[in-house]
PDB file of N, CA and C in Angstrom:
ATOM      1  N   UNK A   1     -21.736  19.905   3.060  1.00 67.00           N
ATOM      2  CA  UNK A   1     -21.482  19.822   1.917  1.00 67.00           C
ATOM      3  C   UNK A   1     -21.115  18.285   1.660  1.00 67.00           C
ATOM      4  N   UNK A   2     -21.579  17.901   0.328  1.00 81.00           N
ATOM      5  CA  UNK A   2     -21.479  16.298  -0.391  1.00 81.00           C
ATOM      6  C   UNK A   2     -20.029  15.906  -0.285  1.00 81.00           C
ATOM      7  N   UNK A   3     -20.191  14.413  -0.234  1.00 82.00           N
ATOM      8  CA  UNK A   3     -18.610  14.067  -0.799  1.00 82.00           C
ATOM      9  C   UNK A   3     -17.958  14.420  -1.965  1.00 82.00           C
ATOM     10  N   UNK A   4     -18.295  14.366  -2.417  1.00 81.00           N
ATOM     11  CA  UNK A   4     -17.855  14.590  -4.390  1.00 81.00           C
ATOM     12  C   UNK A   4     -17.575  16.184  -3.961  1.00 81.00           C
ATOM     13  N   UNK A   5     -18.368  17.273  -3.224  1.00 86.00           N
ATOM     14  CA  UNK A   5     -18.024  18.176  -3.463  1.00 86.00           C
ATOM     15  C   UNK A   5     -16.517  18.966  -2.713  1.00 86.00           C
ATOM     16  N   UNK A   6     -15.995  18.162  -2.010  1.00 87.00           N
ATOM     17  CA  UNK A   6     -14.843  18.008  -1.500  1.00 87.00           C
ATOM     18  C   UNK A   6     -13.358  18.174  -2.168  1.00 87.00           C
ATOM     19  N   UNK A   7     -12.761  19.417  -2.454  1.00 90.00           N
ATOM     20  CA  UNK A   7     -11.583  19.377  -3.417  1.00 90.00           C
ATOM     21  C   UNK A   7     -10.611  18.547  -3.166  1.00 90.00           C
ATOM     22  N   UNK A   8     -10.467  18.602  -2.066  1.00 90.00           N
ATOM     23  CA  UNK A   8      -9.339  17.264  -1.770  1.00 90.00           C
ATOM     24  C   UNK A   8      -9.871  15.942  -2.130  1.00 90.00           C
ATOM     25  N   UNK A   9     -11.182  15.585  -2.078  1.00 87.00           N
ATOM     26  CA  UNK A   9     -11.643  14.120  -2.364  1.00 87.00           C
ATOM     27  C   UNK A   9     -11.494  14.534  -4.101  1.00 87.00           C
ATOM     28  N   UNK A  10     -11.811  15.278  -4.695  1.00 89.00           N
ATOM     29  CA  UNK A  10     -11.597  15.291  -5.763  1.00 89.00           C
ATOM     30  C   UNK A  10     -10.411  15.295  -6.220  1.00 89.00           C
ATOM     31  N   UNK A  11      -9.074  16.012  -5.794  1.00 92.00           N
ATOM     32  CA  UNK A  11      -7.806  16.116  -5.956  1.00 92.00           C
ATOM     33  C   UNK A  11      -7.514  14.595  -5.655  1.00 92.00           C
ATOM     34  N   UNK A  12      -7.758  13.707  -4.810  1.00 91.00           N
ATOM     35  CA  UNK A  12      -7.347  12.450  -4.796  1.00 91.00           C
ATOM     36  C   UNK A  12      -8.029  11.530  -5.722  1.00 91.00           C
ATOM     37  N   UNK A  13      -9.202  11.481  -5.842  1.00 89.00           N
ATOM     38  CA  UNK A  13      -9.580  10.611  -7.002  1.00 89.00           C
ATOM     39  C   UNK A  13      -8.557  10.642  -8.064  1.00 89.00           C
ATOM     40  N   UNK A  14      -8.759  12.246  -8.977  1.00 93.00           N
ATOM     41  CA  UNK A  14      -7.960  12.479  -9.942  1.00 93.00           C
ATOM     42  C   UNK A  14      -6.634  11.813  -9.849  1.00 93.00           C
ATOM     43  N   UNK A  15      -5.550  12.142  -8.855  1.00 95.00           N
ATOM     44  CA  UNK A  15      -4.431  11.743  -8.859  1.00 95.00           C
ATOM     45  C   UNK A  15      -4.134  10.243  -8.520  1.00 95.00           C
ATOM     46  N   UNK A  16      -5.470   9.516  -7.376  1.00 93.00           N
ATOM     47  CA  UNK A  16      -5.195   7.935  -7.769  1.00 93.00           C
ATOM     48  C   UNK A  16      -5.446   7.414  -9.201  1.00 93.00           C
ATOM     49  N   UNK A  17      -6.368   7.984  -9.782  1.00 92.00           N
ATOM     50  CA  UNK A  17      -7.275   7.233 -11.443  1.00 92.00           C
ATOM     51  C   UNK A  17      -5.719   7.426 -12.067  1.00 92.00           C
ATOM     52  N   UNK A  18      -5.131   8.623 -11.968  1.00 96.00           N
ATOM     53  CA  UNK A  18      -3.925   8.761 -13.091  1.00 96.00           C
ATOM     54  C   UNK A  18      -2.615   8.054 -12.370  1.00 96.00           C
ATOM     55  N   UNK A  19      -2.536   7.748 -11.403  1.00 95.00           N
ATOM     56  CA  UNK A  19      -1.471   6.930 -10.754  1.00 95.00           C
ATOM     57  C   UNK A  19      -1.743   5.542 -11.442  1.00 95.00           C
ATOM     58  N   UNK A  20      -2.752   5.160 -11.193  1.00 93.00           N
ATOM     59  CA  UNK A  20      -3.423   3.550 -11.498  1.00 93.00           C
ATOM     60  C   UNK A  20      -2.937   3.360 -13.063  1.00 93.00           C
ATOM     61  N   UNK A  21      -3.512   4.274 -13.815  1.00 95.00           N
ATOM     62  CA  UNK A  21      -3.135   4.063 -15.245  1.00 95.00           C
ATOM     63  C   UNK A  21      -2.122   4.052 -15.624  1.00 95.00           C
ATOM     64  N   UNK A  22      -1.096   4.862 -15.199  1.00 95.00           N
ATOM     65  CA  UNK A  22       0.236   5.377 -15.498  1.00 95.00           C
ATOM     66  C   UNK A  22       0.752   3.866 -14.966  1.00 95.00           C
ATOM     67  N   UNK A  23       0.748   3.101 -13.896  1.00 94.00           N
ATOM     68  CA  UNK A  23       1.329   1.739 -13.514  1.00 94.00           C
ATOM     69  C   UNK A  23       0.827   0.604 -14.027  1.00 94.00           C
ATOM     70  N   UNK A  24      -0.665   0.492 -14.824  1.00 93.00           N
ATOM     71  CA  UNK A  24      -1.320  -0.164 -15.440  1.00 93.00           C
ATOM     72  C   UNK A  24      -0.397  -0.240 -16.967  1.00 93.00           C
ATOM     73  N   UNK A  25      -0.336   0.838 -16.982  1.00 95.00           N
ATOM     74  CA  UNK A  25       0.464   1.103 -18.408  1.00 95.00           C
ATOM     75  C   UNK A  25       2.111   0.491 -18.289  1.00 95.00           C
ATOM     76  N   UNK A  26       2.524   0.854 -17.512  1.00 94.00           N
ATOM     77  CA  UNK A  26       4.036   0.612 -17.254  1.00 94.00           C
ATOM     78  C   UNK A  26       3.906  -1.123 -17.105  1.00 94.00           C
ATOM     79  N   UNK A  27       2.984  -1.661 -16.162  1.00 93.00           N
ATOM     80  CA  UNK A  27       2.979  -2.637 -16.442  1.00 93.00           C
ATOM     81  C   UNK A  27       2.565  -3.792 -17.535  1.00 93.00           C
ATOM     82  N   UNK A  28       2.335  -3.265 -18.620  1.00 94.00           N
ATOM     83  CA  UNK A  28       2.485  -3.476 -20.011  1.00 94.00           C
ATOM     84  C   UNK A  28       4.121  -4.629 -20.219  1.00 94.00           C
ATOM     85  N   UNK A  29       4.626  -3.762 -19.793  1.00 95.00           N
ATOM     86  CA  UNK A  29       6.113  -4.019 -19.965  1.00 95.00           C
ATOM     87  C   UNK A  29       7.345  -4.573 -18.602  1.00 95.00           C
ATOM     88  N   UNK A  30       6.274  -5.290 -18.158  1.00 94.00           N
ATOM     89  CA  UNK A  30       6.670  -5.881 -16.920  1.00 94.00           C
ATOM     90  C   UNK A  30       7.782  -7.372 -16.996  1.00 94.00           C
ATOM     91  N   UNK A  31       7.284  -7.563 -18.290  1.00 92.00           N
ATOM     92  CA  UNK A  31       7.792  -8.726 -18.697  1.00 92.00           C
ATOM     93  C   UNK A  31       9.400  -8.618 -19.136  1.00 92.00           C
ATOM     94  N   UNK A  32      10.133  -6.991 -19.229  1.00 95.00           N
ATOM     95  CA  UNK A  32      11.036  -6.686 -19.985  1.00 95.00           C
ATOM     96  C   UNK A  32      11.759  -6.429 -18.408  1.00 95.00           C
ATOM     97  N   UNK A  33      11.435  -5.756 -17.633  1.00 95.00           N
ATOM     98  CA  UNK A  33      12.097  -5.559 -16.600  1.00 95.00           C
ATOM     99  C   UNK A  33      13.430  -6.199 -15.502  1.00 95.00           C
ATOM    100  N   UNK A  34      14.294  -5.805 -15.482  1.00 94.00           N
ATOM    101  CA  UNK A  34      15.469  -6.812 -14.407  1.00 94.00           C
ATOM    102  C   UNK A  34      14.478  -6.883 -13.541  1.00 94.00           C
ATOM    103  N   UNK A  35      15.665  -7.709 -12.707  1.00 93.00           N
ATOM    104  CA  UNK A  35      14.570  -8.359 -11.315  1.00 93.00           C
ATOM    105  C   UNK A  35      14.157  -6.892 -10.415  1.00 93.00           C
ATOM    106  N   UNK A  36      15.055  -6.107 -10.296  1.00 94.00           N
ATOM    107  CA  UNK A  36      14.773  -4.661  -9.403  1.00 94.00           C
ATOM    108  C   UNK A  36      13.757  -3.895 -10.070  1.00 94.00           C
ATOM    109  N   UNK A  37      13.264  -3.573 -11.320  1.00 95.00           N
ATOM    110  CA  UNK A  37      12.582  -3.276 -11.791  1.00 95.00           C
ATOM    111  C   UNK A  37      11.118  -4.021 -11.359  1.00 95.00           C
ATOM    112  N   UNK A  38      11.311  -5.209 -11.405  1.00 95.00           N
ATOM    113  CA  UNK A  38       9.867  -5.946 -11.370  1.00 95.00           C
ATOM    114  C   UNK A  38       9.754  -5.850  -9.893  1.00 95.00           C
ATOM    115  N   UNK A  39      10.528  -5.764  -8.927  1.00 95.00           N
ATOM    116  CA  UNK A  39      10.283  -5.572  -7.542  1.00 95.00           C
ATOM    117  C   UNK A  39      10.004  -4.300  -7.241  1.00 95.00           C
ATOM    118  N   UNK A  40      10.410  -3.350  -7.518  1.00 96.00           N
ATOM    119  CA  UNK A  40       9.808  -1.858  -7.865  1.00 96.00           C
ATOM    120  C   UNK A  40       8.611  -2.233  -8.278  1.00 96.00           C
ATOM    121  N   UNK A  41       7.734  -2.650  -9.052  1.00 96.00           N
ATOM    122  CA  UNK A  41       6.798  -2.468  -9.633  1.00 96.00           C
ATOM    123  C   UNK A  41       5.314  -3.234  -8.898  1.00 96.00           C
ATOM    124  N   UNK A  42       6.140  -4.076  -8.116  1.00 96.00           N
ATOM    125  CA  UNK A  42       5.504  -4.931  -7.473  1.00 96.00           C
ATOM    126  C   UNK A  42       5.001  -4.014  -5.937  1.00 96.00           C
ATOM    127  N   UNK A  43       6.397  -3.145  -5.656  1.00 96.00           N
ATOM    128  CA  UNK A  43       5.828  -2.042  -4.167  1.00 96.00           C
ATOM    129  C   UNK A  43       5.122  -1.448  -4.803  1.00 96.00           C
ATOM    130  N   UNK A  44       5.329  -0.262  -5.972  1.00 96.00           N
ATOM    131  CA  UNK A  44       4.084   0.198  -6.530  1.00 96.00           C
ATOM    132  C   UNK A  44       2.865  -0.205  -6.248  1.00 96.00           C
ATOM    133  N   UNK A  45       2.547  -1.481  -6.981  1.00 95.00           N
ATOM    134  CA  UNK A  45       1.484  -1.854  -6.897  1.00 95.00           C
ATOM    135  C   UNK A  45       0.737  -2.242  -5.424  1.00 95.00           C
ATOM    136  N   UNK A  46       1.304  -2.515  -4.406  1.00 96.00           N
ATOM    137  CA  UNK A  46       1.264  -2.842  -3.465  1.00 96.00           C
ATOM    138  C   UNK A  46       0.650  -1.656  -2.901  1.00 96.00           C
ATOM    139  N   UNK A  47       1.499  -0.340  -3.089  1.00 96.00           N
ATOM    140  CA  UNK A  47       1.236   1.141  -2.441  1.00 96.00           C
ATOM    141  C   UNK A  47      -0.149   1.630  -3.028  1.00 96.00           C
ATOM    142  N   UNK A  48      -0.508   1.012  -4.091  1.00 95.00           N
ATOM    143  CA  UNK A  48      -1.396   1.584  -5.028  1.00 95.00           C
ATOM    144  C   UNK A  48      -2.638   0.793  -4.294  1.00 95.00           C
ATOM    145  N   UNK A  49      -2.841  -0.579  -4.305  1.00 94.00           N
ATOM    146  CA  UNK A  49      -3.752  -0.914  -3.738  1.00 94.00           C
ATOM    147  C   UNK A  49      -4.150  -0.583  -2.291  1.00 94.00           C
ATOM    148  N   UNK A  50      -3.085  -0.172  -1.593  1.00 95.00           N
ATOM    149  CA  UNK A  50      -3.454   0.177  -0.267  1.00 95.00           C
ATOM    150  C   UNK A  50      -4.472   1.370  -0.195  1.00 95.00           C
ATOM    151  N   UNK A  51      -3.835   2.755  -1.115  1.00 94.00           N
ATOM    152  CA  UNK A  51      -4.190   3.829  -1.524  1.00 94.00           C
ATOM    153  C   UNK A  51      -5.534   3.753  -1.777  1.00 94.00           C
ATOM    154  N   UNK A  52      -6.175   2.764  -2.935  1.00 93.00           N
ATOM    155  CA  UNK A  52      -7.206   2.584  -3.123  1.00 93.00           C
ATOM    156  C   UNK A  52      -8.191   1.715  -1.980  1.00 93.00           C
ATOM    157  N   UNK A  53      -7.731   0.885  -1.381  1.00 93.00           N
ATOM    158  CA  UNK A  53      -8.376   0.625  -0.088  1.00 93.00           C
ATOM    159  C   UNK A  53      -9.427   1.027   0.811  1.00 93.00           C
ATOM    160  N   UNK A  54      -7.635   2.350   0.922  1.00 93.00           N
ATOM    161  CA  UNK A  54      -8.384   3.483   1.906  1.00 93.00           C
ATOM    162  C   UNK A  54      -9.264   4.589   1.478  1.00 93.00           C
ATOM    163  N   UNK A  55      -9.079   4.753   0.374  1.00 91.00           N
ATOM    164  CA  UNK A  55      -9.917   5.634  -0.289  1.00 91.00           C
ATOM    165  C   UNK A  55     -11.430   5.306  -0.598  1.00 91.00           C
ATOM    166  N   UNK A  56     -11.731   3.725  -0.685  1.00 91.00           N
ATOM    167  CA  UNK A  56     -12.835   3.232  -0.960  1.00 91.00           C
ATOM    168  C   UNK A  56     -13.511   2.946   0.582  1.00 91.00           C
ATOM    169  N   UNK A  57     -12.731   3.344   1.655  1.00 92.00           N
ATOM    170  CA  UNK A  57     -13.134   2.818   2.988  1.00 92.00           C
ATOM    171  C   UNK A  57     -13.656   4.148   3.271  1.00 92.00           C
ATOM    172  N   UNK A  58     -13.277   5.251   3.158  1.00 90.00           N
ATOM    173  CA  UNK A  58     -13.900   6.448   3.090  1.00 90.00           C
ATOM    174  C   UNK A  58     -15.232   6.745   2.376  1.00 90.00           C
ATOM    175  N   UNK A  59     -15.339   6.084   1.357  1.00 90.00           N
ATOM    176  CA  UNK A  59     -16.648   6.147   0.655  1.00 90.00           C
ATOM    177  C   UNK A  59     -17.641   5.318   1.742  1.00 90.00           C
ATOM    178  N   UNK A  60     -17.424   4.074   1.921  1.00 91.00           N
ATOM    179  CA  UNK A  60     -18.281   3.427   2.992  1.00 91.00           C
ATOM    180  C   UNK A  60     -18.433   3.878   3.850  1.00 91.00           C
ATOM    181  N   UNK A  61     -17.574   4.532   4.828  1.00 92.00           N
ATOM    182  CA  UNK A  61     -17.836   5.347   6.258  1.00 92.00           C
ATOM    183  C   UNK A  61     -18.689   6.718   6.132  1.00 92.00           C
ATOM    184  N   UNK A  62     -18.626   7.424   4.740  1.00 90.00           N
ATOM    185  CA  UNK A  62     -19.380   8.538   4.801  1.00 90.00           C
ATOM    186  C   UNK A  62     -20.876   7.754   4.614  1.00 90.00           C
ATOM    187  N   UNK A  63     -21.847   9.226   4.908  1.00 90.00           N
ATOM    188  CA  UNK A  63     -23.170   9.154   4.923  1.00 90.00           C
ATOM    189  C   UNK A  63     -23.499   9.603   4.137  1.00 90.00           C
ATOM    190  N   UNK A  64     -22.892  10.233   2.936  1.00 91.00           N
ATOM    191  CA  UNK A  64     -23.541  10.919   1.623  1.00 91.00           C
ATOM    192  C   UNK A  64     -23.663  10.045   1.128  1.00 91.00           C
ATOM    193  N   UNK A  65     -25.216  10.405   0.393  1.00 91.00           N
ATOM    194  CA  UNK A  65     -26.022   9.856  -0.237  1.00 91.00           C
ATOM    195  C   UNK A  65     -25.110   8.687  -1.617  1.00 91.00           C
ATOM    196  N   UNK A  66     -24.422  10.069  -2.279  1.00 89.00           N
ATOM    197  CA  UNK A  66     -23.846  10.054  -3.569  1.00 89.00           C
ATOM    198  C   UNK A  66     -22.674   9.150  -2.898  1.00 89.00           C
ATOM    199  N   UNK A  67     -21.982   8.866  -2.327  1.00 89.00           N
ATOM    200  CA  UNK A  67     -20.774   8.353  -1.563  1.00 89.00           C
ATOM    201  C   UNK A  67     -20.928   6.495  -1.608  1.00 89.00           C
ATOM    202  N   UNK A  68     -22.613   6.857  -0.664  1.00 92.00           N
ATOM    203  CA  UNK A  68     -22.880   5.180  -0.591  1.00 92.00           C
ATOM    204  C   UNK A  68     -23.236   4.746  -2.060  1.00 92.00           C
ATOM    205  N   UNK A  69     -23.862   5.535  -2.902  1.00 92.00           N
ATOM    206  CA  UNK A  69     -24.494   4.820  -3.917  1.00 92.00           C
ATOM    207  C   UNK A  69     -22.944   4.657  -5.307  1.00 92.00           C
ATOM    208  N   UNK A  70     -22.236   5.114  -4.955  1.00 90.00           N
ATOM    209  CA  UNK A  70     -20.518   4.847  -5.524  1.00 90.00           C
ATOM    210  C   UNK A  70     -20.310   3.583  -5.099  1.00 90.00           C
ATOM    211  N   UNK A  71     -19.949   3.178  -3.741  1.00 91.00           N
ATOM    212  CA  UNK A  71     -20.069   1.847  -3.085  1.00 91.00           C
ATOM    213  C   UNK A  71     -21.097   0.873  -3.549  1.00 91.00           C
ATOM    214  N   UNK A  72     -22.250   1.083  -3.800  1.00 93.00           N
ATOM    215  CA  UNK A  72     -23.551  -0.177  -4.191  1.00 93.00           C
ATOM    216  C   UNK A  72     -22.959  -0.075  -5.478  1.00 93.00           C
ATOM    217  N   UNK A  73     -22.705   0.895  -6.472  1.00 94.00           N
ATOM    218  CA  UNK A  73     -22.635   0.576  -7.950  1.00 94.00           C
ATOM    219  C   UNK A  73     -21.183  -0.503  -7.936  1.00 94.00           C
ATOM    220  N   UNK A  74     -20.553  -0.301  -7.287  1.00 92.00           N
ATOM    221  CA  UNK A  74     -19.133  -1.136  -7.494  1.00 92.00           C
ATOM    222  C   UNK A  74     -19.322  -2.374  -6.973  1.00 92.00           C
ATOM    223  N   UNK A  75     -20.074  -2.551  -5.650  1.00 94.00           N
ATOM    224  CA  UNK A  75     -20.444  -3.930  -5.539  1.00 94.00           C
ATOM    225  C   UNK A  75     -21.267  -4.848  -6.398  1.00 94.00           C
ATOM    226  N   UNK A  76     -22.443  -3.885  -7.013  1.00 95.00           N
ATOM    227  CA  UNK A  76     -22.827  -4.206  -8.521  1.00 95.00           C
ATOM    228  C   UNK A  76     -22.296  -4.941  -9.307  1.00 95.00           C
ATOM    229  N   UNK A  77     -21.067  -3.852 -10.005  1.00 94.00           N
ATOM    230  CA  UNK A  77     -20.061  -4.275 -10.936  1.00 94.00           C
ATOM    231  C   UNK A  77     -19.249  -5.444 -10.282  1.00 94.00           C
ATOM    232  N   UNK A  78     -18.934  -5.366  -9.685  1.00 93.00           N
ATOM    233  CA  UNK A  78     -18.131  -6.615  -9.001  1.00 93.00           C
ATOM    234  C   UNK A  78     -18.824  -7.791  -8.940  1.00 93.00           C
ATOM    235  N   UNK A  79     -20.175  -7.804  -8.238  1.00 95.00           N
ATOM    236  CA  UNK A  79     -21.183  -9.112  -8.285  1.00 95.00           C
ATOM    237  C   UNK A  79     -21.284  -9.128  -9.408  1.00 95.00           C
ATOM    238  N   UNK A  80     -21.325  -8.938 -10.618  1.00 95.00           N
ATOM    239  CA  UNK A  80     -21.492  -9.399 -12.047  1.00 95.00           C
ATOM    240  C   UNK A  80     -20.396 -10.638 -12.245  1.00 95.00           C
ATOM    241  N   UNK A  81     -19.239  -9.866 -11.534  1.00 94.00           N
ATOM    242  CA  UNK A  81     -18.432 -10.508 -12.231  1.00 94.00           C
ATOM    243  C   UNK A  81     -18.255 -12.290 -10.611  1.00 94.00           C
ATOM    244  N   UNK A  82     -19.081 -11.976  -9.600  1.00 95.00           N
ATOM    245  CA  UNK A  82     -19.144 -12.839  -8.438  1.00 95.00           C
ATOM    246  C   UNK A  82     -18.187 -12.616  -7.675  1.00 95.00           C
ATOM    247  N   UNK A  83     -17.603 -11.390  -7.588  1.00 95.00           N
ATOM    248  CA  UNK A  83     -16.055 -10.752  -6.716  1.00 95.00           C
ATOM    249  C   UNK A  83     -17.214  -9.913  -5.729  1.00 95.00           C
ATOM    250  N   UNK A  84     -16.934  -9.894  -4.609  1.00 93.00           N
ATOM    251  CA  UNK A  84     -17.031  -8.848  -3.687  1.00 93.00           C
ATOM    252  C   UNK A  84     -15.748  -7.473  -3.810  1.00 93.00           C
ATOM    253  N   UNK A  85     -16.255  -7.059  -3.053  1.00 91.00           N
ATOM    254  CA  UNK A  85     -14.596  -5.584  -3.063  1.00 91.00           C
ATOM    255  C   UNK A  85     -13.630  -6.030  -2.422  1.00 91.00           C
ATOM    256  N   UNK A  86     -13.851  -7.046  -1.191  1.00 92.00           N
ATOM    257  CA  UNK A  86     -13.149  -7.251  -0.407  1.00 92.00           C
ATOM    258  C   UNK A  86     -12.209  -8.639  -1.275  1.00 92.00           C
ATOM    259  N   UNK A  87     -13.316  -9.296  -2.051  1.00 95.00           N
ATOM    260  CA  UNK A  87     -12.537 -10.136  -2.665  1.00 95.00           C
ATOM    261  C   UNK A  87     -11.716  -9.949  -3.880  1.00 95.00           C
ATOM    262  N   UNK A  88     -11.575  -8.789  -4.188  1.00 93.00           N
ATOM    263  CA  UNK A  88     -11.088  -7.977  -5.423  1.00 93.00           C
ATOM    264  C   UNK A  88      -9.245  -7.670  -4.789  1.00 93.00           C
ATOM    265  N   UNK A  89     -10.160  -7.187  -3.310  1.00 93.00           N
ATOM    266  CA  UNK A  89      -8.358  -6.703  -2.716  1.00 93.00           C
ATOM    267  C   UNK A  89      -7.572  -7.984  -2.863  1.00 93.00           C
ATOM    268  N   UNK A  90      -8.429  -8.587  -1.780  1.00 95.00           N
ATOM    269  CA  UNK A  90      -7.627 -10.283  -1.466  1.00 95.00           C
ATOM    270  C   UNK A  90      -6.942 -10.907  -2.609  1.00 95.00           C
ATOM    271  N   UNK A  91      -7.338 -11.216  -3.877  1.00 95.00           N
ATOM    272  CA  UNK A  91      -7.186 -11.361  -4.847  1.00 95.00           C
ATOM    273  C   UNK A  91      -6.231 -10.730  -5.539  1.00 95.00           C
ATOM    274  N   UNK A  92      -5.920  -9.250  -5.257  1.00 93.00           N
ATOM    275  CA  UNK A  92      -4.801  -8.324  -6.004  1.00 93.00           C
ATOM    276  C   UNK A  92      -3.750  -9.341  -4.963  1.00 93.00           C
ATOM    277  N   UNK A  93      -3.709  -9.198  -3.634  1.00 95.00           N
ATOM    278  CA  UNK A  93      -2.624  -9.462  -2.761  1.00 95.00           C
ATOM    279  C   UNK A  93      -2.057 -10.508  -3.268  1.00 95.00           C
ATOM    280  N   UNK A  94      -2.688 -11.755  -3.453  1.00 96.00           N
ATOM    281  CA  UNK A  94      -2.403 -13.013  -3.518  1.00 96.00           C
ATOM    282  C   UNK A  94      -1.876 -12.983  -4.874  1.00 96.00           C
ATOM    283  N   UNK A  95      -1.942 -12.321  -5.689  1.00 95.00           N
ATOM    284  CA  UNK A  95      -1.390 -12.187  -7.222  1.00 95.00           C
ATOM    285  C   UNK A  95      -0.279 -11.466  -7.313  1.00 95.00           C
ATOM    286  N   UNK A  96      -0.016 -10.488  -6.292  1.00 95.00           N
ATOM    287  CA  UNK A  96       1.199 -10.000  -5.777  1.00 95.00           C
ATOM    288  C   UNK A  96       2.483 -10.538  -5.344  1.00 95.00           C
ATOM    289  N   UNK A  97       1.694 -11.335  -4.153  1.00 97.00           N
ATOM    290  CA  UNK A  97       2.495 -12.483  -3.506  1.00 97.00           C
ATOM    291  C   UNK A  97       3.070 -13.492  -4.679  1.00 97.00           C
ATOM    292  N   UNK A  98       2.172 -14.065  -5.367  1.00 96.00           N
ATOM    293  CA  UNK A  98       2.662 -14.981  -6.725  1.00 96.00           C
ATOM    294  C   UNK A  98       3.688 -14.060  -7.490  1.00 96.00           C
ATOM    295  N   UNK A  99       3.872 -13.012  -7.708  1.00 95.00           N
ATOM    296  CA  UNK A  99       4.636 -12.392  -8.357  1.00 95.00           C
ATOM    297  C   UNK A  99       5.855 -12.218  -7.720  1.00 95.00           C
ATOM    298  N   UNK A 100       5.794 -12.053  -6.459  1.00 95.00           N
ATOM    299  CA  UNK A 100       7.082 -11.508  -5.257  1.00 95.00           C
ATOM    300  C   UNK A 100       7.533 -13.361  -5.367  1.00 95.00           C
ATOM    301  N   UNK A 101       6.785 -14.573  -5.254  1.00 96.00           N
ATOM    302  CA  UNK A 101       7.308 -15.793  -5.169  1.00 96.00           C
ATOM    303  C   UNK A 101       8.110 -16.014  -6.565  1.00 96.00           C
ATOM    304  N   UNK A 102       7.658 -15.713  -7.592  1.00 94.00           N
ATOM    305  CA  UNK A 102       8.203 -16.115  -8.988  1.00 94.00           C
ATOM    306  C   UNK A 102       9.454 -15.125  -8.938  1.00 94.00           C
ATOM    307  N   UNK A 103       9.884 -14.042  -8.640  1.00 93.00           N
ATOM    308  CA  UNK A 103      10.585 -13.150  -8.666  1.00 93.00           C
ATOM    309  C   UNK A 103      11.999 -13.680  -7.813  1.00 93.00           C
ATOM    310  N   UNK A 104      11.698 -14.187  -6.659  1.00 91.00           N
ATOM    311  CA  UNK A 104      12.633 -14.591  -5.580  1.00 91.00           C
ATOM    312  C   UNK A 104      13.235 -16.282  -6.129  1.00 91.00           C
ATOM    313  N   UNK A 105      12.243 -16.634  -7.371  1.00 90.00           N
ATOM    314  CA  UNK A 105      12.608 -18.219  -7.668  1.00 90.00           C
ATOM    315  C   UNK A 105      13.984 -17.766  -9.000  1.00 90.00           C
ATOM    316  N   UNK A 106      13.956 -16.497  -9.262  1.00 82.00           N
ATOM    317  CA  UNK A 106      14.905 -16.127 -10.260  1.00 82.00           C
ATOM    318  C   UNK A 106      16.251 -15.535  -9.865  1.00 82.00           C
ATOM    319  N   UNK A 107      17.138 -15.668 -10.901  1.00 72.00           N
ATOM    320  CA  UNK A 107      18.632 -15.976 -10.306  1.00 72.00           C
ATOM    321  C   UNK A 107      19.451 -14.178 -10.051  1.00 72.00           C
TER     322      UNK A 107
END
């Protein structure tokens, strides 16, 4: 059975995408959140990035041709911006840490 033939993988990918889209949509109102709302949003983004990192690691570890092609496509797409997948995750971590620091400065 191929990587993408797994109902679990399909469901997880669908849920990850939907959760990410909802969080990004919610993030458009980040500036209007109170302190607790901002803190919760940052925590949810950290959780989302960890879920995404784990999902991508499954692709990398799979011997399935389509999973490997997906990894290569991601690397190619990010490479167009001069970024590797690890750098993408690292940059998101830095951004979230910056957001936390800004939040700590607020009264």
